[in-house]
PDB file of C-alpha atoms and ligand atoms in Angstrom:
ATOM      1  CA  MET X  27     -16.202   9.836 -11.916  1.00 49.00           C
ATOM      2  CA  VAL X  28     -14.539   7.014 -13.790  1.00 67.00           C
ATOM      3  CA  SER X  29     -14.895   3.287 -13.443  1.00 80.00           C
ATOM      4  CA  ARG X  30     -11.433   1.421 -13.455  1.00 93.00           C
ATOM      5  CA  LEU X  31      -9.914   4.767 -12.197  1.00 97.00           C
ATOM      6  CA  TYR X  32      -7.005   2.848 -10.717  1.00 98.00           C
ATOM      7  CA  GLN X  33      -6.384   0.308 -13.392  1.00 98.00           C
ATOM      8  CA  PRO X  34      -3.676   2.437 -15.104  1.00 98.00           C
ATOM      9  CA  PHE X  35      -1.972   2.907 -11.704  1.00 98.00           C
ATOM     10  CA  LEU X  36      -1.759  -0.889 -11.180  1.00 98.00           C
ATOM     11  CA  GLU X  37      -0.681  -1.684 -14.849  1.00 98.00           C
ATOM     12  CA  TYR X  38       1.970   1.006 -14.641  1.00 98.00           C
ATOM     13  CA  ALA X  39       3.327  -0.251 -11.362  1.00 98.00           C
ATOM     14  CA  ILE X  40       3.663  -3.758 -12.449  1.00 98.00           C
ATOM     15  CA  ALA X  41       5.223  -2.807 -15.753  1.00 98.00           C
ATOM     16  CA  TYR X  42       7.736  -0.440 -14.081  1.00 98.00           C
ATOM     17  CA  LEU X  43       8.735  -2.975 -11.457  1.00 98.00           C
ATOM     18  CA  GLN X  44       9.055  -5.677 -14.170  1.00 98.00           C
ATOM     19  CA  GLU X  45      11.318  -3.551 -16.203  1.00 98.00           C
ATOM     20  CA  HIS X  46      13.502  -2.478 -13.276  1.00 98.00           C
ATOM     21  CA  LEU X  47      13.589  -5.563 -10.984  1.00 98.00           C
ATOM     22  CA  ASP X  48      13.513  -9.283 -11.300  1.00 98.00           C
ATOM     23  CA  LEU X  49       9.859  -9.989 -10.441  1.00 98.00           C
ATOM     24  CA  GLN X  50       8.887 -13.462  -9.449  1.00 98.00           C
ATOM     25  CA  PRO X  51       5.221 -14.507  -8.675  1.00 98.00           C
ATOM     26  CA  TYR X  52       4.110 -14.449  -4.995  1.00 98.00           C
ATOM     27  CA  PRO X  53       1.625 -17.058  -4.082  1.00 97.00           C
ATOM     28  CA  ILE X  54      -2.018 -15.866  -3.624  1.00 97.00           C
ATOM     29  CA  PRO X  55      -4.175 -18.267  -1.416  1.00 95.00           C
ATOM     30  CA  PRO X  56      -6.786 -20.125  -3.362  1.00 94.00           C
ATOM     31  CA  GLY X  57     -10.025 -18.337  -3.533  1.00 92.00           C
ATOM     32  CA  PHE X  58      -8.393 -14.778  -3.187  1.00 97.00           C
ATOM     33  CA  GLU X  59      -7.162 -13.990  -6.742  1.00 97.00           C
ATOM     34  CA  SER X  60     -10.542 -12.834  -7.689  1.00 97.00           C
ATOM     35  CA  LYS X  61     -13.799 -12.471  -5.811  1.00 97.00           C
ATOM     36  CA  GLN X  62     -17.095 -11.158  -6.897  1.00 96.00           C
ATOM     37  CA  ALA X  63     -20.246 -10.209  -5.080  1.00 96.00           C
ATOM     38  CA  THR X  64     -23.619  -8.837  -6.048  1.00 94.00           C
ATOM     39  CA  VAL X  65     -24.676  -6.022  -3.808  1.00 90.00           C
ATOM     40  CA  GLY X  66     -27.852  -3.991  -3.396  1.00 86.00           C
ATOM     41  CA  LYS X  67     -31.294  -4.889  -4.459  1.00 86.00           C
ATOM     42  CA  GLY X  68     -33.493  -4.379  -7.536  1.00 87.00           C
ATOM     43  CA  GLN X  69     -32.382  -1.522  -9.738  1.00 84.00           C
ATOM     44  CA  ARG X  70     -29.609  -0.753  -7.314  1.00 84.00           C
ATOM     45  CA  GLN X  71     -28.021  -4.097  -7.736  1.00 89.00           C
ATOM     46  CA  SER X  72     -24.363  -4.109  -8.801  1.00 89.00           C
ATOM     47  CA  GLU X  73     -21.284  -6.187  -8.877  1.00 94.00           C
ATOM     48  CA  VAL X  74     -18.186  -5.661  -6.798  1.00 96.00           C
ATOM     49  CA  LEU X  75     -15.053  -7.503  -8.145  1.00 97.00           C
ATOM     50  CA  THR X  76     -11.880  -7.733  -5.818  1.00 98.00           C
ATOM     51  CA  THR X  77      -8.700  -8.860  -7.639  1.00 98.00           C
ATOM     52  CA  SER X  78      -5.334  -9.533  -6.161  1.00 98.00           C
ATOM     53  CA  LYS X  79      -1.712  -9.516  -7.519  1.00 98.00           C
ATOM     54  CA  GLY X  80       1.405 -10.602  -5.867  1.00 98.00           C
ATOM     55  CA  PHE X  81       5.177 -10.479  -6.650  1.00 98.00           C
ATOM     56  CA  GLN X  82       8.431 -10.787  -4.929  1.00 98.00           C
ATOM     57  CA  THR X  83      12.234 -10.270  -5.607  1.00 98.00           C
ATOM     58  CA  ASP X  84      15.412 -11.090  -3.829  1.00 98.00           C
ATOM     59  CA  LYS X  85      15.090  -7.943  -1.716  1.00 98.00           C
ATOM     60  CA  LEU X  86      11.331  -7.455  -1.533  1.00 99.00           C
ATOM     61  CA  ARG X  87       9.159 -10.083   0.341  1.00 98.00           C
ATOM     62  CA  GLN X  88       5.924  -9.072  -0.946  1.00 98.00           C
ATOM     63  CA  ILE X  89       4.637  -6.856  -3.651  1.00 99.00           C
ATOM     64  CA  ARG X  90       0.862  -6.912  -3.464  1.00 98.00           C
ATOM     65  CA  ALA X  91      -2.282  -5.230  -4.781  1.00 98.00           C
ATOM     66  CA  ALA X  92      -5.836  -5.349  -3.861  1.00 98.00           C
ATOM     67  CA  HIS X  93      -7.963  -3.853  -6.419  1.00 98.00           C
ATOM     68  CA  VAL X  94     -11.666  -3.352  -5.845  1.00 98.00           C
ATOM     69  CA  GLN X  95     -14.083  -2.408  -8.699  1.00 97.00           C
ATOM     70  CA  GLY X  96     -17.714  -1.671  -8.083  1.00 95.00           C
ATOM     71  CA  GLY X  97     -18.703   0.998 -10.439  1.00 92.00           C
ATOM     72  CA  GLU X  98     -17.894   4.786 -10.602  1.00 90.00           C
ATOM     73  CA  ALA X  99     -18.419   5.375  -7.019  1.00 92.00           C
ATOM     74  CA  LEU X 100     -16.481   2.358  -5.740  1.00 96.00           C
ATOM     75  CA  GLN X 101     -12.970   1.956  -6.804  1.00 97.00           C
ATOM     76  CA  VAL X 102      -9.964   1.151  -4.507  1.00 98.00           C
ATOM     77  CA  LEU X 103      -6.406   0.190  -5.229  1.00 98.00           C
ATOM     78  CA  ASN X 104      -4.345  -0.749  -2.170  1.00 98.00           C
ATOM     79  CA  PHE X 105      -0.692  -1.363  -3.115  1.00 98.00           C
ATOM     80  CA  VAL X 106       1.881  -2.190  -0.615  1.00 99.00           C
ATOM     81  CA  ILE X 107       5.444  -3.381  -0.888  1.00 99.00           C
ATOM     82  CA  PHE X 108       6.914  -5.246   2.138  1.00 98.00           C
ATOM     83  CA  PRO X 109      10.746  -5.551   2.097  1.00 98.00           C
ATOM     84  CA  ARG X 110      12.473  -8.797   3.196  1.00 98.00           C
ATOM     85  CA  LEU X 111      13.405  -8.793   6.795  1.00 98.00           C
ATOM     86  CA  ASN X 112      17.148  -8.456   6.099  1.00 98.00           C
ATOM     87  CA  TYR X 113      16.730  -4.992   4.555  1.00 98.00           C
ATOM     88  CA  ASP X 114      15.982  -1.760   6.442  1.00 98.00           C
ATOM     89  CA  LEU X 115      14.003  -0.468   3.552  1.00 98.00           C
ATOM     90  CA  PRO X 116      10.767   1.375   4.166  1.00 98.00           C
ATOM     91  CA  PHE X 117       7.381   0.009   2.903  1.00 98.00           C
ATOM     92  CA  PHE X 118       5.903   1.394  -0.152  1.00 98.00           C
ATOM     93  CA  GLY X 119       2.369   2.189   0.689  1.00 98.00           C
ATOM     94  CA  ALA X 120      -0.502   3.480  -1.578  1.00 98.00           C
ATOM     95  CA  ASP X 121      -4.178   3.509  -0.436  1.00 98.00           C
ATOM     96  CA  LEU X 122      -6.104   5.013  -3.435  1.00 98.00           C
ATOM     97  CA  VAL X 123      -9.811   5.112  -2.582  1.00 98.00           C
ATOM     98  CA  THR X 124     -12.946   6.337  -4.383  1.00 98.00           C
ATOM     99  CA  LEU X 125     -16.282   6.125  -2.572  1.00 96.00           C
ATOM    100  CA  PRO X 126     -19.614   7.891  -3.080  1.00 94.00           C
ATOM    101  CA  GLY X 127     -18.262  10.614  -0.668  1.00 94.00           C
ATOM    102  CA  GLY X 128     -15.260  11.219  -2.901  1.00 96.00           C
ATOM    103  CA  HIS X 129     -11.559  10.396  -3.347  1.00 98.00           C
ATOM    104  CA  LEU X 130      -9.204   9.605  -0.425  1.00 98.00           C
ATOM    105  CA  ILE X 131      -5.476   9.322  -1.229  1.00 98.00           C
ATOM    106  CA  ALA X 132      -2.737   8.007   0.982  1.00 98.00           C
ATOM    107  CA  LEU X 133       0.765   7.662  -0.555  1.00 98.00           C
ATOM    108  CA  ASP X 134       4.032   7.109   1.356  1.00 98.00           C
ATOM    109  CA  MET X 135       7.285   5.332   1.960  1.00 97.00           C
ATOM    110  CA  GLN X 136       6.376   4.168   5.333  1.00 98.00           C
ATOM    111  CA  PRO X 137       9.392   4.014   7.622  1.00 98.00           C
ATOM    112  CA  LEU X 138      10.578   1.184   9.906  1.00 98.00           C
ATOM    113  CA  PHE X 139      12.055   3.644  12.489  1.00 98.00           C
ATOM    114  CA  ARG X 140      10.257   6.930  12.158  1.00 95.00           C
ATOM    115  CA  ASP X 141      11.980   8.872  14.771  1.00 94.00           C
ATOM    116  CA  ASP X 142      15.524   7.811  14.068  1.00 96.00           C
ATOM    117  CA  PRO X 143      17.439  10.749  12.383  1.00 96.00           C
ATOM    118  CA  SER X 144      19.877   8.689  10.424  1.00 96.00           C
ATOM    119  CA  TYR X 145      16.992   6.381   9.195  1.00 97.00           C
ATOM    120  CA  GLN X 146      15.216   9.558   8.142  1.00 96.00           C
ATOM    121  CA  GLU X 147      18.281  11.022   6.421  1.00 96.00           C
ATOM    122  CA  LYS X 148      18.736   7.756   4.516  1.00 97.00           C
ATOM    123  CA  TYR X 149      15.020   7.170   3.497  1.00 97.00           C
ATOM    124  CA  THR X 150      13.024  10.218   3.854  1.00 95.00           C
ATOM    125  CA  GLN X 151      15.574  13.019   2.764  1.00 95.00           C
ATOM    126  CA  PRO X 152      15.644  11.746  -0.721  1.00 93.00           C
ATOM    127  CA  ILE X 153      11.807  11.807  -1.015  1.00 95.00           C
ATOM    128  CA  LEU X 154      11.293  15.304   0.318  1.00 97.00           C
ATOM    129  CA  PRO X 155      11.741  17.222  -2.806  1.00 97.00           C
ATOM    130  CA  LEU X 156       9.238  15.034  -4.531  1.00 97.00           C
ATOM    131  CA  PHE X 157       6.804  15.547  -1.692  1.00 98.00           C
ATOM    132  CA  GLU X 158       7.307  19.348  -1.886  1.00 97.00           C
ATOM    133  CA  SER X 159       6.697  19.380  -5.583  1.00 98.00           C
ATOM    134  CA  HIS X 160       3.544  17.322  -5.434  1.00 98.00           C
ATOM    135  CA  LYS X 161       1.879  18.698  -2.280  1.00 96.00           C
ATOM    136  CA  GLN X 162       1.283  22.047  -3.854  1.00 96.00           C
ATOM    137  CA  HIS X 163      -1.340  20.345  -5.982  1.00 97.00           C
ATOM    138  CA  LEU X 164      -2.406  17.814  -3.428  1.00 98.00           C
ATOM    139  CA  PRO X 165      -3.184  19.627  -0.126  1.00 96.00           C
ATOM    140  CA  TRP X 166      -3.341  17.972   3.163  1.00 97.00           C
ATOM    141  CA  GLY X 167      -6.479  15.892   3.510  1.00 97.00           C
ATOM    142  CA  GLY X 168      -7.403  16.685   7.097  1.00 95.00           C
ATOM    143  CA  ASP X 169      -8.493  14.387   9.753  1.00 90.00           C
ATOM    144  CA  PHE X 170      -6.176  11.530  10.162  1.00 90.00           C
ATOM    145  CA  PRO X 171      -6.154   8.645  12.786  1.00 92.00           C
ATOM    146  CA  GLU X 172      -3.739   9.563  15.494  1.00 93.00           C
ATOM    147  CA  ASP X 173      -2.506   6.100  16.135  1.00 94.00           C
ATOM    148  CA  ALA X 174      -1.630   5.656  12.469  1.00 95.00           C
ATOM    149  CA  GLN X 175       0.822   8.562  12.565  1.00 94.00           C
ATOM    150  CA  PRO X 176       3.886   6.736  13.648  1.00 94.00           C
ATOM    151  CA  PHE X 177       3.707   4.686  10.599  1.00 97.00           C
ATOM    152  CA  PHE X 178       3.890   7.591   8.182  1.00 97.00           C
ATOM    153  CA  SER X 179       6.935   9.610   7.026  1.00 96.00           C
ATOM    154  CA  PRO X 180       7.263  13.414   6.922  1.00 95.00           C
ATOM    155  CA  ALA X 181       6.837  12.876   2.923  1.00 97.00           C
ATOM    156  CA  PHE X 182       3.343  11.409   3.489  1.00 97.00           C
ATOM    157  CA  LEU X 183       0.848  12.630   0.773  1.00 98.00           C
ATOM    158  CA  TRP X 184      -2.626  12.543   2.245  1.00 98.00           C
ATOM    159  CA  THR X 185      -5.203  14.270   0.175  1.00 98.00           C
ATOM    160  CA  ARG X 186      -8.880  14.251  -0.781  1.00 98.00           C
ATOM    161  CA  PRO X 187      -9.137  15.535  -4.219  1.00 98.00           C
ATOM    162  CA  GLN X 188     -12.531  16.850  -5.331  1.00 96.00           C
ATOM    163  CA  LYS X 189     -11.933  16.337  -9.031  1.00 97.00           C
ATOM    164  CA  THR X 190     -11.375  12.940 -10.778  1.00 97.00           C
ATOM    165  CA  GLU X 191      -8.905  14.669 -13.201  1.00 97.00           C
ATOM    166  CA  VAL X 192      -6.650  15.479 -10.098  1.00 98.00           C
ATOM    167  CA  VAL X 193      -6.540  11.835  -9.328  1.00 98.00           C
ATOM    168  CA  GLN X 194      -5.874  10.880 -12.986  1.00 98.00           C
ATOM    169  CA  GLU X 195      -3.114  13.593 -13.483  1.00 98.00           C
ATOM    170  CA  ARG X 196      -1.577  14.814 -10.144  1.00 98.00           C
ATOM    171  CA  VAL X 197      -2.022  11.735  -8.041  1.00 98.00           C
ATOM    172  CA  PHE X 198      -0.848   9.529 -10.900  1.00 98.00           C
ATOM    173  CA  ALA X 199       2.320  11.554 -11.388  1.00 98.00           C
ATOM    174  CA  ALA X 200       3.095  11.546  -7.679  1.00 98.00           C
ATOM    175  CA  PHE X 201       2.530   7.644  -7.615  1.00 98.00           C
ATOM    176  CA  GLN X 202       5.014   7.298 -10.377  1.00 98.00           C
ATOM    177  CA  ASP X 203       7.545   9.640  -8.840  1.00 98.00           C
ATOM    178  CA  TYR X 204       7.328   7.920  -5.547  1.00 98.00           C
ATOM    179  CA  LEU X 205       7.417   4.438  -7.084  1.00 98.00           C
ATOM    180  CA  SER X 206      10.606   5.271  -9.044  1.00 98.00           C
ATOM    181  CA  ALA X 207      12.304   6.843  -6.042  1.00 98.00           C
ATOM    182  CA  TYR X 208      11.454   3.545  -4.170  1.00 98.00           C
ATOM    183  CA  VAL X 209      13.030   1.292  -6.829  1.00 98.00           C
ATOM    184  CA  LYS X 210      16.167   3.503  -6.504  1.00 98.00           C
ATOM    185  CA  LEU X 211      16.269   2.890  -2.818  1.00 98.00           C
ATOM    186  CA  VAL X 212      15.772  -0.919  -3.358  1.00 98.00           C
ATOM    187  CA  GLN X 213      18.436  -1.049  -5.976  1.00 98.00           C
ATOM    188  CA  ALA X 214      20.915   0.614  -3.582  1.00 97.00           C
ATOM    189  CA  ALA X 215      19.907  -1.465  -0.497  1.00 98.00           C
ATOM    190  CA  GLN X 216      22.360  -3.864   1.202  1.00 98.00           C
ATOM    191  CA  PRO X 217      21.577  -6.743   3.312  1.00 98.00           C
ATOM    192  CA  VAL X 218      21.736  -6.105   7.042  1.00 98.00           C
ATOM    193  CA  GLU X 219      23.801  -8.643   8.937  1.00 98.00           C
ATOM    194  CA  ASN X 220      24.025  -7.336  12.411  1.00 98.00           C
ATOM    195  CA  PRO X 221      21.672  -9.450  14.573  1.00 98.00           C
ATOM    196  CA  GLU X 222      20.527  -6.603  16.892  1.00 98.00           C
ATOM    197  CA  GLU X 223      19.519  -4.594  13.869  1.00 98.00           C
ATOM    198  CA  LEU X 224      17.777  -7.620  12.167  1.00 98.00           C
ATOM    199  CA  LEU X 225      15.652  -8.053  15.312  1.00 98.00           C
ATOM    200  CA  GLN X 226      14.735  -4.397  15.316  1.00 98.00           C
ATOM    201  CA  ILE X 227      13.660  -4.634  11.659  1.00 98.00           C
ATOM    202  CA  LYS X 228      11.447  -7.739  12.378  1.00 98.00           C
ATOM    203  CA  GLN X 229       9.952  -6.037  15.300  1.00 98.00           C
ATOM    204  CA  ALA X 230       9.221  -3.004  13.381  1.00 98.00           C
ATOM    205  CA  GLN X 231       7.699  -4.993  10.429  1.00 98.00           C
ATOM    206  CA  LEU X 232       5.590  -7.011  12.849  1.00 98.00           C
ATOM    207  CA  ARG X 233       4.407  -3.770  14.560  1.00 98.00           C
ATOM    208  CA  TYR X 234       3.409  -2.418  11.091  1.00 98.00           C
ATOM    209  CA  VAL X 235       1.494  -5.499   9.829  1.00 98.00           C
ATOM    210  CA  ARG X 236      -0.233  -5.935  13.089  1.00 98.00           C
ATOM    211  CA  TYR X 237      -1.539  -2.369  13.175  1.00 98.00           C
ATOM    212  CA  ARG X 238      -2.672  -2.499   9.536  1.00 98.00           C
ATOM    213  CA  ALA X 239      -4.370  -5.933   9.914  1.00 98.00           C
ATOM    214  CA  GLU X 240      -6.163  -4.838  13.105  1.00 98.00           C
ATOM    215  CA  LYS X 241      -7.205  -1.371  11.749  1.00 97.00           C
ATOM    216  CA  ASP X 242      -7.713  -2.194   8.157  1.00 97.00           C
ATOM    217  CA  PRO X 243     -10.189   0.454   7.097  1.00 97.00           C
ATOM    218  CA  ALA X 244     -11.593  -1.881   4.324  1.00 98.00           C
ATOM    219  CA  ARG X 245     -12.662  -4.614   6.825  1.00 98.00           C
ATOM    220  CA  GLY X 246     -16.163  -3.249   7.037  1.00 98.00           C
ATOM    221  CA  MET X 247     -16.463  -3.037   3.356  1.00 97.00           C
ATOM    222  CA  PHE X 248     -15.165  -6.531   2.612  1.00 98.00           C
ATOM    223  CA  THR X 249     -17.223  -8.066   5.310  1.00 98.00           C
ATOM    224  CA  ARG X 250     -20.338  -6.618   3.883  1.00 96.00           C
ATOM    225  CA  PHE X 251     -19.471  -7.861   0.387  1.00 96.00           C
ATOM    226  CA  TYR X 252     -17.961 -11.293   1.008  1.00 97.00           C
ATOM    227  CA  GLY X 253     -18.574 -12.051   4.613  1.00 97.00           C
ATOM    228  CA  SER X 254     -16.417 -12.190   7.652  1.00 98.00           C
ATOM    229  CA  GLU X 255     -14.669 -15.635   7.200  1.00 98.00           C
ATOM    230  CA  TRP X 256     -13.346 -14.613   3.583  1.00 98.00           C
ATOM    231  CA  THR X 257     -12.435 -11.102   4.912  1.00 98.00           C
ATOM    232  CA  GLU X 258     -10.235 -12.215   7.813  1.00 98.00           C
ATOM    233  CA  GLU X 259      -8.607 -14.900   5.834  1.00 98.00           C
ATOM    234  CA  TYR X 260      -7.921 -12.228   3.121  1.00 98.00           C
ATOM    235  CA  ILE X 261      -6.386  -9.808   5.627  1.00 98.00           C
ATOM    236  CA  HIS X 262      -4.320 -12.294   7.589  1.00 98.00           C
ATOM    237  CA  GLY X 263      -3.507 -14.722   4.785  1.00 97.00           C
ATOM    238  CA  PHE X 264      -2.687 -12.310   2.047  1.00 98.00           C
ATOM    239  CA  LEU X 265      -2.991  -8.492   2.451  1.00 98.00           C
ATOM    240  CA  PHE X 266      -0.954  -8.568   5.853  1.00 98.00           C
ATOM    241  CA  ASP X 267       0.549 -12.019   5.947  1.00 98.00           C
ATOM    242  CA  LEU X 268       3.890 -11.608   7.668  1.00 98.00           C
ATOM    243  CA  GLU X 269       2.757 -13.110  11.039  1.00 97.00           C
ATOM    244  CA  GLN X 270       1.291 -16.264   9.106  1.00 96.00           C
ATOM    245  CA  THR X 271       4.460 -16.537   7.013  1.00 95.00           C
ATOM    246  CA  LEU X 272       6.775 -16.388   9.993  1.00 95.00           C
ATOM    247  CA  GLY X 273       4.536 -18.747  11.848  1.00 86.00           C
ATOM    248  CA  SER X 274       4.694 -21.481   9.131  1.00 72.00           C
ATOM    249  CA  LYS X 275       8.492 -21.244   9.182  1.00 63.00           C
ATOM    250  CA  GLY X 276       8.428 -22.235  12.767  1.00 47.00           C
TER     251      GLY X 276
HETATM  252  N1  DBV K   2      -7.145   0.204   3.032  1.00 61.12           N
HETATM  253  C1  DBV K   2      -6.226  -0.896   3.337  1.00 61.12           C
HETATM  254  C2  DBV K   2      -6.547  -1.836   2.613  1.00 61.12           C
HETATM  255  C3  DBV K   2      -7.585  -1.580   1.735  1.00 61.12           C
HETATM  256  C4  DBV K   2      -8.033  -0.147   2.042  1.00 61.12           C
HETATM  257  C5  DBV K   2      -5.714  -3.282   2.493  1.00 61.12           C
HETATM  258  C6  DBV K   2      -7.909  -3.426   0.103  1.00 61.12           C
HETATM  259  O1  DBV K   2      -5.299  -0.779   4.211  1.00 61.12           O
HETATM  260  C7  DBV K   2      -8.982   0.572   1.635  1.00 61.12           C
HETATM  261  C8  DBV K   2      -8.406  -2.333   0.749  1.00 61.12           C
HETATM  262  N2  DBV K   2      -8.899   2.695   2.971  1.00 61.12           N
HETATM  263  C9  DBV K   2      -9.591   1.720   2.286  1.00 61.12           C
HETATM  264  C10 DBV K   2     -10.984   1.980   2.306  1.00 61.12           C
HETATM  265  C11 DBV K   2     -11.090   3.274   3.065  1.00 61.12           C
HETATM  266  C12 DBV K   2      -9.828   3.612   3.452  1.00 61.12           C
HETATM  267  C13 DBV K   2      -9.460   4.723   4.313  1.00 61.12           C
HETATM  268  C14 DBV K   2     -12.066   1.349   1.621  1.00 61.12           C
HETATM  269  C15 DBV K   2     -12.358   3.920   3.360  1.00 61.12           C
HETATM  270  C16 DBV K   2     -12.905   3.377   4.549  1.00 61.12           C
HETATM  271  C17 DBV K   2     -14.212   4.109   4.804  1.00 61.12           C
HETATM  272  O2  DBV K   2     -14.472   5.405   4.761  1.00 61.12           O
HETATM  273  O3  DBV K   2     -15.273   3.402   4.988  1.00 61.12           O
HETATM  274  C18 DBV K   2      -4.618   4.987   5.014  1.00 61.12           C
HETATM  275  N3  DBV K   2      -6.916   4.658   4.459  1.00 61.12           N
HETATM  276  C19 DBV K   2      -8.172   4.995   4.938  1.00 61.12           C
HETATM  277  C20 DBV K   2      -8.058   6.031   5.847  1.00 61.12           C
HETATM  278  C21 DBV K   2      -6.633   6.081   6.117  1.00 61.12           C
HETATM  279  C22 DBV K   2      -6.095   5.168   5.204  1.00 61.12           C
HETATM  280  C23 DBV K   2      -6.005   6.909   7.115  1.00 61.12           C
HETATM  281  C24 DBV K   2      -9.099   6.812   6.452  1.00 61.12           C
HETATM  282  C25 DBV K   2      -9.629   5.959   7.696  1.00 61.12           C
HETATM  283  C26 DBV K   2     -10.247   6.892   8.791  1.00 61.12           C
HETATM  284  O4  DBV K   2     -10.432   8.118   8.541  1.00 61.12           O
HETATM  285  O5  DBV K   2     -10.453   6.268   9.823  1.00 61.12           O
HETATM  286  N4  DBV K   2      -2.956   3.475   4.816  1.00 61.12           N
HETATM  287  C27 DBV K   2      -4.099   3.683   5.420  1.00 61.12           C
HETATM  288  C28 DBV K   2      -3.937   3.484   6.815  1.00 61.12           C
HETATM  289  C29 DBV K   2      -2.661   3.122   7.143  1.00 61.12           C
HETATM  290  C30 DBV K   2      -2.101   3.031   5.725  1.00 61.12           C
HETATM  291  C31 DBV K   2      -4.927   3.594   7.962  1.00 61.12           C
HETATM  292  C32 DBV K   2      -1.901   2.848   8.388  1.00 61.12           C
HETATM  293  C33 DBV K   2      -0.618   2.600   8.390  1.00 61.12           C
HETATM  294  O6  DBV K   2      -0.856   2.722   5.467  1.00 61.12           O
END
């Protein structure tokens, strides 16, 4: 395996977005830009570094990355884009995880309204050819939490590559393709003005962030490294911060 496995993904994403959109910084709460811990004892002692990046644009409320680096057998990049609430855009969601047990990859444009045929036509159809071309190299990863299914599109890439080269080549290629397709959707997006529709978007976004904050699969890991106070504040105050953001606006 390779340390810094996901660094090229993160660098690519930021550079690509910077090139195509007008990125502005997104505030990261103090203490969360970078966090280090020493884990293990004696010869097995090692460092785990978690760094955060945040951006926003006129159409995207939060573009954020959490990057965990703890040596060859612990590399995580969780990269999510949350559109502003007056756009019906899907979320861009990438969960790229390397643990001692192997690689686990989730990549999707996560729909607000999974079962709405016109929504699917607008936001999933354009991605399906990409999905088809990548899934032949990235077979379905198996067991998947049932309650998470409503949050994924039919173009969901979920795979557990055996080889690191597959991550570096195939997964990286899929990540680039999904990101550029996403940017095209963003560029084409028009603001929603209908109050009924705006309410539905807000509810769908809240459903999504509440689910992800509650079920965050990294909670256990972060709690072990950095304690529960830091972890809960990181989850609710940065990773999935929509509720707090709405709260502070009254
Ligand atoms: N996952 C996150 C964030 C992470 C993160 C913010 C910053 O949402 C990392 C870090 N994901 C992470 C880690 C693991 C997973 C697993 C460390 C391994 C946990 C472990 O094995 O100890 C997609 N990620 C997973 C799993 C799924 C996802 C399905 C396997 C969990 C399981 O089998 O129970 N992405 C994840 C997910 C949603 C999503 C659940 C739901 C909408 O978008």
